[in-house]
mmCIF file of C-alpha atoms in Angstrom:
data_model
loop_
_atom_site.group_PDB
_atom_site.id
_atom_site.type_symbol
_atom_site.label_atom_id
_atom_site.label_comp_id
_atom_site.label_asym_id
_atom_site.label_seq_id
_atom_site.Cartn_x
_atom_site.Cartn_y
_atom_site.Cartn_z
ATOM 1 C CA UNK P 1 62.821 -11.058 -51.308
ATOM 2 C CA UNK P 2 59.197 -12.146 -52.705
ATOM 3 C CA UNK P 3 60.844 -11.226 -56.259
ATOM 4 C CA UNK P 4 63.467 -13.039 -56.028
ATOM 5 C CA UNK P 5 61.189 -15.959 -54.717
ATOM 6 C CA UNK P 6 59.016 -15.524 -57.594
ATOM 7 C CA UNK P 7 61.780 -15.569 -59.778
ATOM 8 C CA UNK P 8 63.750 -18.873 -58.752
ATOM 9 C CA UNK P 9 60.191 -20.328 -58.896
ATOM 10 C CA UNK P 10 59.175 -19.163 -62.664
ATOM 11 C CA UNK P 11 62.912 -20.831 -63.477
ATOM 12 C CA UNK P 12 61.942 -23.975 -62.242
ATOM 13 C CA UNK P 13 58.087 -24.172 -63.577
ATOM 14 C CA UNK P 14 60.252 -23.613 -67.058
ATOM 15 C CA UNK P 15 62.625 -25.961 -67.208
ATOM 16 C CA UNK P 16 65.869 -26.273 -68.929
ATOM 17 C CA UNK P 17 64.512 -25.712 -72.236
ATOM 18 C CA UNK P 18 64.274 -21.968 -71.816
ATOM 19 C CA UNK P 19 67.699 -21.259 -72.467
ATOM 20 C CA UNK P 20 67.820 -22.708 -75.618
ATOM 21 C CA UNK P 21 64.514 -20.867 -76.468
ATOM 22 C CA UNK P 22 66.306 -17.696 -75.530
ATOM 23 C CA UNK P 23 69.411 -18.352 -77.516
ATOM 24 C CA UNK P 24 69.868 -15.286 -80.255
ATOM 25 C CA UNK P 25 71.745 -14.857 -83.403
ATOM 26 C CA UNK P 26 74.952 -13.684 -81.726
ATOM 27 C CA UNK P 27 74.893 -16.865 -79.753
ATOM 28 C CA UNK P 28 74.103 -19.210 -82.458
ATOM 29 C CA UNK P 29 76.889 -17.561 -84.639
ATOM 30 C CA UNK P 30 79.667 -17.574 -82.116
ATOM 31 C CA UNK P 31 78.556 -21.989 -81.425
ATOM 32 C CA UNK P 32 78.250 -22.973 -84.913
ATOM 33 C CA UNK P 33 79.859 -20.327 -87.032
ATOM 34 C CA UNK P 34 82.585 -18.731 -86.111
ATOM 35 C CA UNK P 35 85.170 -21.378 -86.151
ATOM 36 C CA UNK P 36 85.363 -20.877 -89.659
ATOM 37 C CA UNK P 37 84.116 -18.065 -90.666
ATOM 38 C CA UNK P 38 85.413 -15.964 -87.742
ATOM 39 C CA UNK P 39 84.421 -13.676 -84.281
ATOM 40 C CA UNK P 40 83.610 -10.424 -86.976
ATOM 41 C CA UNK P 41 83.006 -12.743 -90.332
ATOM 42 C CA UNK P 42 86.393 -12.053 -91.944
ATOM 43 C CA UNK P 43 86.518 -15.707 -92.819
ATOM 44 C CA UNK P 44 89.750 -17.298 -93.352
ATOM 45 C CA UNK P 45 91.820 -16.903 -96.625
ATOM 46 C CA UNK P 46 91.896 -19.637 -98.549
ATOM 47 C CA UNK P 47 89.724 -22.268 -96.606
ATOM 48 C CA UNK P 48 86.697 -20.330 -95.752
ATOM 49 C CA UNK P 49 84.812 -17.296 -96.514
ATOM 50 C CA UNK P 50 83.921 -14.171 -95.416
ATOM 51 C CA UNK P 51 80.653 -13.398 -94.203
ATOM 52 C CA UNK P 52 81.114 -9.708 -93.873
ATOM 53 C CA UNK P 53 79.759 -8.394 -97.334
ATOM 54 C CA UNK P 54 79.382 -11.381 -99.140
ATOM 55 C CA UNK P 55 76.014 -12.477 -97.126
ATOM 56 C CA UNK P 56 74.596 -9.180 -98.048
ATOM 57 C CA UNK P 57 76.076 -9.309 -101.766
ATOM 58 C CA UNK P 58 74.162 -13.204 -102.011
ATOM 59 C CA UNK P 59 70.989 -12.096 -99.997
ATOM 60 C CA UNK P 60 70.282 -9.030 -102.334
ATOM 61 C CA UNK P 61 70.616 -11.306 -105.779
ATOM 62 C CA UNK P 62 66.782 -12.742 -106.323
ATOM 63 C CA UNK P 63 66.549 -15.902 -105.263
ATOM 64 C CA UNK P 64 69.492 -15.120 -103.051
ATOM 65 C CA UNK P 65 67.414 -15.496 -99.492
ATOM 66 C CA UNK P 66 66.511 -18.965 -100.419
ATOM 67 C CA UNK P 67 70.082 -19.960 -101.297
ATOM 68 C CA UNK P 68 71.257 -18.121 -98.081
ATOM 69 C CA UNK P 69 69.171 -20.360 -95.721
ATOM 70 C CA UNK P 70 69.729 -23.549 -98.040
ATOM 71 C CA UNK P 71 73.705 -22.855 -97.529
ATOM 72 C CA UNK P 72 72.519 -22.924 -93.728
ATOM 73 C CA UNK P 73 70.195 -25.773 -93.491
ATOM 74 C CA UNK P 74 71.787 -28.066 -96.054
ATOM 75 C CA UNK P 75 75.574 -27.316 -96.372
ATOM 76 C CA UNK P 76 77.348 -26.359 -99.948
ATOM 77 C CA UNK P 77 79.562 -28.064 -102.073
ATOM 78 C CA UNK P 78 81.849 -26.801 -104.762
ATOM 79 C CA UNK P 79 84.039 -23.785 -105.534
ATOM 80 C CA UNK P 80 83.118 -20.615 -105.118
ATOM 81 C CA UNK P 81 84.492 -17.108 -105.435
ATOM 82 C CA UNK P 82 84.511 -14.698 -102.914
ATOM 83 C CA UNK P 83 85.990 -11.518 -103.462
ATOM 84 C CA UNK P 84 88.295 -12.732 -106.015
ATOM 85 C CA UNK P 85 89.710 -16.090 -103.739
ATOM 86 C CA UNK P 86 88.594 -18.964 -104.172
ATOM 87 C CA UNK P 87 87.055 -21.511 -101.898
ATOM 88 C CA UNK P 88 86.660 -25.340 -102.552
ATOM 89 C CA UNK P 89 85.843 -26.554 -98.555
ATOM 90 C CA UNK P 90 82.807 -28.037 -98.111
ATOM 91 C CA UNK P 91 80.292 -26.533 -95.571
ATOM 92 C CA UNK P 92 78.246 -28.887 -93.349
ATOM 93 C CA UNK P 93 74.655 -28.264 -92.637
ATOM 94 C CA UNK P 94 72.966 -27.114 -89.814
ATOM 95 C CA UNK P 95 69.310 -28.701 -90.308
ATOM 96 C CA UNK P 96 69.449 -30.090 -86.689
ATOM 97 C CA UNK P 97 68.756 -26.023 -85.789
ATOM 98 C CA UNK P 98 65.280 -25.084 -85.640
ATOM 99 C CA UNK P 99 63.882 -22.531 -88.260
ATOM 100 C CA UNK P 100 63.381 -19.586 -85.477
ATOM 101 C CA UNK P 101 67.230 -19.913 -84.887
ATOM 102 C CA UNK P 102 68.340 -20.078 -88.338
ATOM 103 C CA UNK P 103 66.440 -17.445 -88.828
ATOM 104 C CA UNK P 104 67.983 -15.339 -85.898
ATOM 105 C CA UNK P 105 71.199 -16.680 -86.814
ATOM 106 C CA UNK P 106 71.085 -15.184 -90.485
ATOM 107 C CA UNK P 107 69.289 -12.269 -89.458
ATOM 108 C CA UNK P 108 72.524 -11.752 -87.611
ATOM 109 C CA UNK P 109 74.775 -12.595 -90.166
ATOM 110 C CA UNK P 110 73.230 -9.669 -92.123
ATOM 111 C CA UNK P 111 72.915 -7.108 -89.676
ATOM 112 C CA UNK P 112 76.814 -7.550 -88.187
ATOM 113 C CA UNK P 113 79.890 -6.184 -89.074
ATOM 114 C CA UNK P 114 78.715 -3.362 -91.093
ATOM 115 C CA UNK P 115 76.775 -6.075 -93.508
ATOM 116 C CA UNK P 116 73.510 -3.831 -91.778
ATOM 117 C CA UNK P 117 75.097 -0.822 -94.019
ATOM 118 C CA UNK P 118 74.944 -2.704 -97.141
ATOM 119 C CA UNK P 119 71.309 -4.000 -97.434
ATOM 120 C CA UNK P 120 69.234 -2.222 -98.962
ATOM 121 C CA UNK P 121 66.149 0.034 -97.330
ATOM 122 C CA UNK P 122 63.447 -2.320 -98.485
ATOM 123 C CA UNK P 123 65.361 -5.639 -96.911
ATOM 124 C CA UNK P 124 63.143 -7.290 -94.826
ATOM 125 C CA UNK P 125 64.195 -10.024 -92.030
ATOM 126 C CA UNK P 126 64.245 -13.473 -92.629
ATOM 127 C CA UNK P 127 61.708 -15.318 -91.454
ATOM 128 C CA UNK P 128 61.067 -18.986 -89.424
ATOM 129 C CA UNK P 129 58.646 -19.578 -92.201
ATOM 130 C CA UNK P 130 60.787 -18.967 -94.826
ATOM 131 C CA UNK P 131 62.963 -21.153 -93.543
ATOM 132 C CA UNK P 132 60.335 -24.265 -92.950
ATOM 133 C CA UNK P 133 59.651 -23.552 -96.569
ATOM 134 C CA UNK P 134 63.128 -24.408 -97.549
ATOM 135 C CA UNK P 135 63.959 -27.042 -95.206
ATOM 136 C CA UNK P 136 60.971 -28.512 -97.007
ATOM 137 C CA UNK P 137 63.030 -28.764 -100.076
ATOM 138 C CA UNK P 138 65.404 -31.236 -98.613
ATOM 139 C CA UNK P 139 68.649 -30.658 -100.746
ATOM 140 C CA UNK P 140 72.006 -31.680 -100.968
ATOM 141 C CA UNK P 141 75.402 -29.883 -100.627
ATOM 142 C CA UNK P 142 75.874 -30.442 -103.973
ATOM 143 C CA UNK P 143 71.853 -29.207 -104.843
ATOM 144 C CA UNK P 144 72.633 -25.742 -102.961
ATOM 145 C CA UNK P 145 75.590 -25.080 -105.196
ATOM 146 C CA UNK P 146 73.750 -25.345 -108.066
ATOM 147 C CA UNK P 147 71.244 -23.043 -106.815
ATOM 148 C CA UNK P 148 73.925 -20.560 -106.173
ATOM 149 C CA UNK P 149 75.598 -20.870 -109.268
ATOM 150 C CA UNK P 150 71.906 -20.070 -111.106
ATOM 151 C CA UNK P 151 72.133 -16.913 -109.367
ATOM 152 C CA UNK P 152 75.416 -15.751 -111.481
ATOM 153 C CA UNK P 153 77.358 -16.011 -108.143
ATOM 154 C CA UNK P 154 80.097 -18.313 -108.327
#
């Protein structure tokens, strides 16, 4: 009974901003991503892409990280190819998120759906200061494609 007690009273001392705090990747995914891009990443042919893959396959390119979170924090415009279809949607950004949840968000985005498989043994997570160090950057859709396309990935 005194744990319980002690419990109901730590809730309260905490507040309702706990549960954000305590929000993971998986959440995050399933209330801002998954809409488009799917429950396992599949995507959806011809209007959005897959995640499953492709996240690793634009993560492991250098300079792919930074593009990855820009995607996430700033949107991307333009047409891109994914797996031989194309895709000319635009994606909105997600900047209102703060870094630590972007960065749990992508860092499950790469280690779903098999995508953990793919990376490489020396892939490290993504970090919130990573992320601050891109959101500093304040881009466009537009901006983020370019970026993308300098990588050689359409």
């Amino acid at each position: 009974m005194r744990k319980a007690l002690s419990a109901l009273i730590l809730a309260a001392l905490l507040g309702p901003a706990t549960p954000a705090l305590a929000q993971n990747g998986s959440s995050l995914y399933q209330q801002n991503c998954a809409f488009c891009h799917g429950d396992a990443g599949q995507g959806r042919p011809g209007a959005f892409p897959p995640l499953a893959g492709h996240s690793v396959e634009l993560a492991s390119a250098p300079g792919g990280r930074s593009v990855l979170i820009q995607t996430v924090l700033f949107g991307l415009q333009g047409e891109i190819l994914v797996k031989g279809q194309r895709y000319s949607g635009v994606m909105p950004g997600y900047a209102q998120l703060r870094d630590e949840e972007i960065a749990s968000l992508l860092n499950f985005v790469l280690g779903a759906w098999g995508n953990d498989q793919l990376l490489g043994g020396g892939h490290r997570p993504i970090t919130p200061a990573e992320v601050a160090s891109e959101r500093s950057r304040r881009l466009t859709p537009l901006q983020v494609y370019e970026n993308r396309r300098r990588l050689g990935l359409r």
